CSV table of C-alpha atoms in Angstrom, one decimal:
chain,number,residue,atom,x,y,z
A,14,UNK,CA,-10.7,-10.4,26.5
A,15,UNK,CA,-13.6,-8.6,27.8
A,16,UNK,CA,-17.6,-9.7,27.6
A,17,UNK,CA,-17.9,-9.1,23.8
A,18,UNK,CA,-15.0,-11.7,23.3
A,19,UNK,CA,-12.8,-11.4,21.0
A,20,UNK,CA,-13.0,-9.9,17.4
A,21,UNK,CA,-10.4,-10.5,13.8
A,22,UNK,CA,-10.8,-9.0,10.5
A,23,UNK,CA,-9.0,-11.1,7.9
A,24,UNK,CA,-8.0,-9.8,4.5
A,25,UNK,CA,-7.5,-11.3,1.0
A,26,UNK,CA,-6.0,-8.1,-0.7
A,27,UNK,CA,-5.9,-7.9,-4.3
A,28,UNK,CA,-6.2,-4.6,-6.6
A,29,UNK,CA,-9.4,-6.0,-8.2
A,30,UNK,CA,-11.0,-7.7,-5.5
A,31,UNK,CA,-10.5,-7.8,-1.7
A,32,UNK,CA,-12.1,-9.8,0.6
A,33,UNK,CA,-13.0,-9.2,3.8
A,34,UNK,CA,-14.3,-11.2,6.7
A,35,UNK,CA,-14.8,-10.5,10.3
A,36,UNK,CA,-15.2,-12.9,13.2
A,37,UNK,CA,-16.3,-12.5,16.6
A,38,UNK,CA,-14.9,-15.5,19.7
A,39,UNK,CA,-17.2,-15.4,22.6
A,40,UNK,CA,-16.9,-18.5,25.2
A,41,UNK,CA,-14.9,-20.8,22.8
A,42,UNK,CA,-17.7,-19.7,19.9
A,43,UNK,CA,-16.7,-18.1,16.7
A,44,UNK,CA,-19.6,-16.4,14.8
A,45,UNK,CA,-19.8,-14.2,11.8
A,46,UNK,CA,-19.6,-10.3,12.1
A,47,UNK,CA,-19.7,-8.9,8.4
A,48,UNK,CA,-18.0,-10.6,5.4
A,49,UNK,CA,-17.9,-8.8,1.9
A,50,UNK,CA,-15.5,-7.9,-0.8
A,51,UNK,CA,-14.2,-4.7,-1.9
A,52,UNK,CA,-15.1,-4.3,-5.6
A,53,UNK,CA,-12.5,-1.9,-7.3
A,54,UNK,CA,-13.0,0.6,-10.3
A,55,UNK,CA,-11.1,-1.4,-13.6
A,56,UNK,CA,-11.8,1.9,-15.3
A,57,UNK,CA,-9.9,4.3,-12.4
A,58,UNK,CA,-6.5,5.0,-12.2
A,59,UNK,CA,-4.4,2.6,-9.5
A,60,UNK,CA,-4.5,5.6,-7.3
A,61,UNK,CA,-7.7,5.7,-6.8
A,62,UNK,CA,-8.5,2.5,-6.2
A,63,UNK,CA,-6.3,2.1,-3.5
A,64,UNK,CA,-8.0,4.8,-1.7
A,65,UNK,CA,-11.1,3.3,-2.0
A,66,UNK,CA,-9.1,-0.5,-0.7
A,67,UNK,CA,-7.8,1.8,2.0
A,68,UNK,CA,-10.9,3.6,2.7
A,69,UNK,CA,-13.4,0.6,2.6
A,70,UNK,CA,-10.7,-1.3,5.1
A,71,UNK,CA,-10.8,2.2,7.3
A,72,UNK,CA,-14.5,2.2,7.6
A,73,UNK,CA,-14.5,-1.6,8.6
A,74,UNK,CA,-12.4,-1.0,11.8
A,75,UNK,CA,-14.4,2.1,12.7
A,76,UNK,CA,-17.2,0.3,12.8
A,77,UNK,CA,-16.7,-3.1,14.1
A,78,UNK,CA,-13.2,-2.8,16.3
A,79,UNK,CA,-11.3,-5.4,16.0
A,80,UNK,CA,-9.0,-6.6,18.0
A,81,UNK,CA,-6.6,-7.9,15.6
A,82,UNK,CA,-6.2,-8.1,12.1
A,83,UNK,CA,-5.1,-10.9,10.0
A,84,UNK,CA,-4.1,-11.0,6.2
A,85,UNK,CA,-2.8,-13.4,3.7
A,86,UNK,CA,0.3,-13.3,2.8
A,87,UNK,CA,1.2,-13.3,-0.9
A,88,UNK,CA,1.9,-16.3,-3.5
A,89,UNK,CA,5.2,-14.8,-4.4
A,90,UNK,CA,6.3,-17.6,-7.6
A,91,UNK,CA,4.1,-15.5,-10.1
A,92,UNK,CA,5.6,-12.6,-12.1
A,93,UNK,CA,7.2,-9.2,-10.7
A,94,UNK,CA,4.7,-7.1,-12.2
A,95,UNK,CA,1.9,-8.7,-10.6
A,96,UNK,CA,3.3,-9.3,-7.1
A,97,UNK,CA,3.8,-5.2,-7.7
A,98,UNK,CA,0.0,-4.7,-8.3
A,99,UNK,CA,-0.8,-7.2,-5.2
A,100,UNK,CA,1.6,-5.8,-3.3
A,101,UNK,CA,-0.2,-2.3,-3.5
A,102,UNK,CA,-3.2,-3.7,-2.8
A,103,UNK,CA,-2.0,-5.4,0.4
A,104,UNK,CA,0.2,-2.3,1.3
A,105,UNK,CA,-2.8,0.0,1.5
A,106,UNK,CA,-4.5,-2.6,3.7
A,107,UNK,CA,-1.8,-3.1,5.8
A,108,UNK,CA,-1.6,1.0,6.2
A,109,UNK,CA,-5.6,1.0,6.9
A,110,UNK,CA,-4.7,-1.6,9.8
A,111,UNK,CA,-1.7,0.2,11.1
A,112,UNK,CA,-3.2,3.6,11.1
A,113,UNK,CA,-6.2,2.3,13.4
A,114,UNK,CA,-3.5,0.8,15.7
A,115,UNK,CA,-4.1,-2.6,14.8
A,116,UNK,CA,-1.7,-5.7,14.3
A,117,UNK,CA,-1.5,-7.7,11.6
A,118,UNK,CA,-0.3,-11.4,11.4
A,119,UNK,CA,0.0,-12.4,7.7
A,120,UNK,CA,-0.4,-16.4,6.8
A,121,UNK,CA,1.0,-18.4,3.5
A,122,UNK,CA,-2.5,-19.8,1.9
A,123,UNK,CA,-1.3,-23.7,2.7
A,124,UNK,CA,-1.0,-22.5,6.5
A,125,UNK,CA,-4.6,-21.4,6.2
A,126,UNK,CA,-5.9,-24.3,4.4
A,127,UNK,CA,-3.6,-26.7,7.1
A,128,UNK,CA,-5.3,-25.3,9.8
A,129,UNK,CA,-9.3,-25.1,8.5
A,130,UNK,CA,-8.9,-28.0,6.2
A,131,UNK,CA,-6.1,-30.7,7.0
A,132,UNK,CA,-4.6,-30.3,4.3
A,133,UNK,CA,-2.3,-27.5,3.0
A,134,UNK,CA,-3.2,-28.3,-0.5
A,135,UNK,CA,-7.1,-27.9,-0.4
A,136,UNK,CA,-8.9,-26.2,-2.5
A,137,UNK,CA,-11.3,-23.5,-2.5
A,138,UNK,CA,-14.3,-25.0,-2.0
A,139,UNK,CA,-13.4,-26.7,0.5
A,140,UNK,CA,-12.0,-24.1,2.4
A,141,UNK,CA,-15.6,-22.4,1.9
A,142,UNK,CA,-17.5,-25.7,3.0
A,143,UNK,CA,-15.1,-25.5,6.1
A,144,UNK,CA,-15.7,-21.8,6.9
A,145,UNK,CA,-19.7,-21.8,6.8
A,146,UNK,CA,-19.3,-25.0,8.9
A,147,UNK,CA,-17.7,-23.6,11.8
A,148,UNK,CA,-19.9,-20.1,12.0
A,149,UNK,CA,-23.0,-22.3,11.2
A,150,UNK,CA,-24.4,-20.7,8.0
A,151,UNK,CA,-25.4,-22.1,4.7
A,152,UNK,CA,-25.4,-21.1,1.3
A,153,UNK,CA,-24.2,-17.9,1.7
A,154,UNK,CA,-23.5,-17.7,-1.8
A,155,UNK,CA,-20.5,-15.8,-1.0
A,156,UNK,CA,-17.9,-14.8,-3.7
A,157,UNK,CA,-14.1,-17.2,-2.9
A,158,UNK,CA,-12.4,-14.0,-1.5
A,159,UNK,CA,-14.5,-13.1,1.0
A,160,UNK,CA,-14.6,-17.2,2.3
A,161,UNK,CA,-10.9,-17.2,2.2
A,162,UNK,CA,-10.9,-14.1,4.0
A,163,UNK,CA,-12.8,-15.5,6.8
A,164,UNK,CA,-10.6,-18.7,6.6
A,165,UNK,CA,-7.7,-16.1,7.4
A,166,UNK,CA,-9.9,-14.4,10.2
A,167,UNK,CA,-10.7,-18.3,11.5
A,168,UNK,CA,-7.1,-19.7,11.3
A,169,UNK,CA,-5.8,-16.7,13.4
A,170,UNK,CA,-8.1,-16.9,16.2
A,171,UNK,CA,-7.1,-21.1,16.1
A,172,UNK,CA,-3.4,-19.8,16.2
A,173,UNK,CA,-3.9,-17.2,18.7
A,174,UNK,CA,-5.4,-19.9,20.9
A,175,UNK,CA,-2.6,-22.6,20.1
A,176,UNK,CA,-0.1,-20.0,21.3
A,177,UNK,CA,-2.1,-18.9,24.4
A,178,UNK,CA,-2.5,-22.7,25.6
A,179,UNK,CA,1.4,-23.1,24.4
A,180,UNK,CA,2.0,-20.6,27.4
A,181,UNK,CA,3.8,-17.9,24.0
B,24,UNK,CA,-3.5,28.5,-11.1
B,25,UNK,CA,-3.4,30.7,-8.5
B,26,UNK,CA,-1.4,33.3,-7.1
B,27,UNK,CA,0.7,30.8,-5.1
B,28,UNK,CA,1.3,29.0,-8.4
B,29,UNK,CA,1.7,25.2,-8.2
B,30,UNK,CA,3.0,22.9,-5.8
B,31,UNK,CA,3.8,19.4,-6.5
B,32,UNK,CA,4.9,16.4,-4.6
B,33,UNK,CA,7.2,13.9,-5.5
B,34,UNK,CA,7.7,10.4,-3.9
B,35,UNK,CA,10.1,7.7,-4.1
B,36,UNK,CA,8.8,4.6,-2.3
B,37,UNK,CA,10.5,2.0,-0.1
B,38,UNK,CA,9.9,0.1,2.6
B,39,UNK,CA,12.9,0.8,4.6
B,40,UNK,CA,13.8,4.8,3.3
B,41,UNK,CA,11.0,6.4,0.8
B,42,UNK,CA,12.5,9.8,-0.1
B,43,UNK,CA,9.9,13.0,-0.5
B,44,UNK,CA,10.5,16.1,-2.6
B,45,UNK,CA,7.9,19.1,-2.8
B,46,UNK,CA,8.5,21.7,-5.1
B,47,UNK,CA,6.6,24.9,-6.3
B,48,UNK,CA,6.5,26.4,-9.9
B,49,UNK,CA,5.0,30.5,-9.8
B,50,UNK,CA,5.7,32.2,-13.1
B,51,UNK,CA,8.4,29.9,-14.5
B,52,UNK,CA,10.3,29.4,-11.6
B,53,UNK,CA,10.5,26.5,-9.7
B,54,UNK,CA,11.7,26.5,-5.9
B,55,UNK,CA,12.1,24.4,-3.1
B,56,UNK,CA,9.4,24.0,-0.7
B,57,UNK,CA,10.7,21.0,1.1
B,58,UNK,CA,12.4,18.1,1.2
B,59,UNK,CA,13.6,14.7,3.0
B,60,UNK,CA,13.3,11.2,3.7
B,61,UNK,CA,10.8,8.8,5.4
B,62,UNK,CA,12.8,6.0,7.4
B,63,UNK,CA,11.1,3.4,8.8
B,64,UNK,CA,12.2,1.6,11.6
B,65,UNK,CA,13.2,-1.8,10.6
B,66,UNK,CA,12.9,-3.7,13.8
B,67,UNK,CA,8.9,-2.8,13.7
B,68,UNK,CA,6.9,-5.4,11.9
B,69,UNK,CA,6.0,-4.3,8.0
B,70,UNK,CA,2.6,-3.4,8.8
B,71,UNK,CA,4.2,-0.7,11.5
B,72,UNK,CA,6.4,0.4,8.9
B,73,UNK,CA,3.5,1.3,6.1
B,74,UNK,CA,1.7,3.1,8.9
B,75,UNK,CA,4.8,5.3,9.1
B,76,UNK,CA,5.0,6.1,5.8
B,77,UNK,CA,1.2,6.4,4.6
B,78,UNK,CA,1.1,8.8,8.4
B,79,UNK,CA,4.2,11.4,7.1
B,80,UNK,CA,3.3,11.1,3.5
B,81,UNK,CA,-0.6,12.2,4.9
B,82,UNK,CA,1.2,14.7,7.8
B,83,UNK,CA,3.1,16.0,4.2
B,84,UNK,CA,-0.4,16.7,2.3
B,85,UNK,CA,-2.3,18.0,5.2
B,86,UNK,CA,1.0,20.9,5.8
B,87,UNK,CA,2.0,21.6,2.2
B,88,UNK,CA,-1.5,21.5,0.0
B,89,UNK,CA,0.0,20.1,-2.9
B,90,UNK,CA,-1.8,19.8,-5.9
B,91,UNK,CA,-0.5,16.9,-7.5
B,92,UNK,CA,1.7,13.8,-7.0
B,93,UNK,CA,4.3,12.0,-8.9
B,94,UNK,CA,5.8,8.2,-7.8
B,95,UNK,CA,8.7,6.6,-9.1
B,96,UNK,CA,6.8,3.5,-10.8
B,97,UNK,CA,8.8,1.0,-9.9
B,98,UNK,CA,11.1,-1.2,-12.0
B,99,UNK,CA,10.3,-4.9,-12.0
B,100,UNK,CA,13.0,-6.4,-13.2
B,101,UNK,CA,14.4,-7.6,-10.0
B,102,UNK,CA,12.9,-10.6,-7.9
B,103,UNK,CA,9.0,-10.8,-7.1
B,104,UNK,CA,9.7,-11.1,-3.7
B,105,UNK,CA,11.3,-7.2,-3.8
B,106,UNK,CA,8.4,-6.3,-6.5
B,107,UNK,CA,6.2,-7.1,-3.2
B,108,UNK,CA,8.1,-5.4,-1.2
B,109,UNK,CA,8.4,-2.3,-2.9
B,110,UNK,CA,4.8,-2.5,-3.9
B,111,UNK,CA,3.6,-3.0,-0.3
B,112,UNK,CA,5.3,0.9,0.3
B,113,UNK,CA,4.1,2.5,-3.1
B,114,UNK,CA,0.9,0.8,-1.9
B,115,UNK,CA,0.7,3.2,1.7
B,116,UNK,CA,2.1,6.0,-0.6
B,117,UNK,CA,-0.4,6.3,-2.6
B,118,UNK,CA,-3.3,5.4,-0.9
B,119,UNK,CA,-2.3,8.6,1.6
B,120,UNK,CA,-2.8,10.6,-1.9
B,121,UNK,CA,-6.0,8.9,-3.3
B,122,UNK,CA,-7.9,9.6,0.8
B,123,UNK,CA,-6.9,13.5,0.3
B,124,UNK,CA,-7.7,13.6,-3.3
B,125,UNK,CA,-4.8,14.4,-5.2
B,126,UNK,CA,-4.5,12.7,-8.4
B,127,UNK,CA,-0.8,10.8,-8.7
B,128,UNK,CA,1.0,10.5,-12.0
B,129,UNK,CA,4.0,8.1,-12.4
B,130,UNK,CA,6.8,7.9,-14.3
B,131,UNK,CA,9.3,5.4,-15.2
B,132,UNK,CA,13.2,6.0,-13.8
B,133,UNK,CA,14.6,6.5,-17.5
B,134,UNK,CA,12.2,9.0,-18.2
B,135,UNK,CA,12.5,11.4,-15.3
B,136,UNK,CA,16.6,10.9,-16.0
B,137,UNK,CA,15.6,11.7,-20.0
B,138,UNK,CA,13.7,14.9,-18.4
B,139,UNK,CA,15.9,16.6,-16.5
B,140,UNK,CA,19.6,15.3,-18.0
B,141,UNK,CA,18.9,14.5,-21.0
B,142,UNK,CA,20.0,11.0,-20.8
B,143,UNK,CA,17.4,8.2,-19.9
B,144,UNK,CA,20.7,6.0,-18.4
B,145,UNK,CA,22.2,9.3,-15.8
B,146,UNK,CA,23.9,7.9,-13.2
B,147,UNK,CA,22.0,9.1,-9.3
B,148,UNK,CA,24.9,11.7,-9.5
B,149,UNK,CA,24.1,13.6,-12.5
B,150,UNK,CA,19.9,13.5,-11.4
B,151,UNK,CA,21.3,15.2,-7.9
B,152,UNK,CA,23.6,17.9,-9.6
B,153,UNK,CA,20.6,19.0,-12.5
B,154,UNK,CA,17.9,19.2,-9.2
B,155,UNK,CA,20.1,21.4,-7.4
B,156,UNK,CA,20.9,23.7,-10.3
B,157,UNK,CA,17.3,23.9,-11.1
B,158,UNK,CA,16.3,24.7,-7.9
B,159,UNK,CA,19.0,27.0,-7.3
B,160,UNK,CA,20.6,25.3,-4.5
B,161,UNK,CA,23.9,24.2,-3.4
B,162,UNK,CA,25.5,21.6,-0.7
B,163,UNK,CA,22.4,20.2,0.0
B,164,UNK,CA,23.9,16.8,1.5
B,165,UNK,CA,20.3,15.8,0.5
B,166,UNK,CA,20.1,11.6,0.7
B,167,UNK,CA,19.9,10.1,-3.6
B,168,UNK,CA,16.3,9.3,-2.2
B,169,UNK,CA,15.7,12.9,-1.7
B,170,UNK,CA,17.0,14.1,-4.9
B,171,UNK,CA,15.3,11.4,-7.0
B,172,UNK,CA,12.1,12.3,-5.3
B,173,UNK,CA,12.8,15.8,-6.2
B,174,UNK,CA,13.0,15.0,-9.9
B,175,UNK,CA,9.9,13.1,-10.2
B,176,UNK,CA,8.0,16.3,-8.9
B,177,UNK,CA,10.6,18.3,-11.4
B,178,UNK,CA,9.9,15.6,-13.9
B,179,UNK,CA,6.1,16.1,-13.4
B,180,UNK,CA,6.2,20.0,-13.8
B,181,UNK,CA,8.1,19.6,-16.9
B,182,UNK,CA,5.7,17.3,-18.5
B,183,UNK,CA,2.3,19.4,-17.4
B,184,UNK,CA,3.7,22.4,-19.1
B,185,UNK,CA,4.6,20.3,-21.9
B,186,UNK,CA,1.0,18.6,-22.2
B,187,UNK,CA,-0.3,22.2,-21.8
B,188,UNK,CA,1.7,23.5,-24.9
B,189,UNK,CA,0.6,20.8,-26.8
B,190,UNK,CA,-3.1,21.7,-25.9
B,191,UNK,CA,-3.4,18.5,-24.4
């Protein structure tokens, strides 16, 4: 870890909507880098909206470097077709990520919720009261998948430390 | 249509082996350009794995110009955890298409065996013997993956010059 600490992009893939949030930890202090969604094109083909998940995730990493990256890993009890659709969505994330060189750690959302919450079965907004807690902002008015996908970018850096003072 | 007539690409996603098939069609005849498959390494984690295929599939593009894709859309029948899966590498696939601009068209299994044997329910087999004949190849030892991405490019020709006949 140099000076500029550590930074994590977390992803909530989805074909219509992505979210994205990036996280900086500098001297046991996490603040907020950029947080967004990706807004896809209902009225282009699959095709090209994956491009413009994989291009949007592209430009993220050129401009902010993260270290790591960390994305959620799907709800798999709903229908075939649409775990298909999510699945592209997340495999043209993934791609972006691997591509730049980066890892990515995927997380079920009750491990995220466990680790910002307490409780594996919380709901939204209190995953979102939780995230603008620990980076110290209010009423961001952000949309659910970009606050989930800084819960995802906050839950790995608590993991990553968990593991480090575990000695893994 | 130029003088170097049109070159197509055909792909038939997976995570662990997507197959590849690039074919060209100059004045009614359609040849081989090349052909083979994409294995991924399946001790690397997934994310490593998409890299690889959305990296050849772009390495593929960048040496061969095609002009258009085709993908095998997948068949969703089986478990949502596969559906994932297989979505995750169609994902990488053709997000590799959409960042170099080339439009992808897909096409259901029974179709593309409706196309070029005449029978939506061919056995891999029959798809494999009908590619070589029209390509005018023999012995091939090419991998079903191959093959079936071979036909979805075939597949794709075939329906172009259709739609063009119909003035669509």
């Amino acid at each position: 870890m140099g000076d500029s600490g550590i930074v994590i992009i977390g992803i909530d893939p989805g074909t219509r909507v992505t979210g994205f949030g990036i996280v900086r930890e500098l001297s046991g202090q996490v603040s907020l880098v950029d947080a967004g969604t990706i807004r896809t094109d209902s009225k282009k083909p699959m095709c090209a909206r994956l491009g413009q998940i994989y291009a949007r995730i592209a430009g993220l990493l050129a401009s902010h470097s993260p270290d790591e990256a960390a994305i959620e890993n799907i709800f798999v009890a709903s229908n075939s077709a649409s775990a298909l659709k999510l699945g592209q969505a997340r495999g043209a994330a993934m791609a972006a990520c691997a591509v730049s060189g980066i890892i990515v750690s995927g997380y079920e959302p009750t491990k995220v919720k466990l680790n910002l919450v307490g409780n594996g079965r919380a709901d939204k907004s209190q995953v979102a009261f939780m995230v603008e807690r620990i980076l110290g902002v209010k009423n961001t008015k952000w949309a659910l998948d970009t606050t989930d996908a800084l819960a995802i970018a906050i839950c790995h850096l608590n993991e990553r430390r968990f593991a480090r003072m575990a000695g893994k």
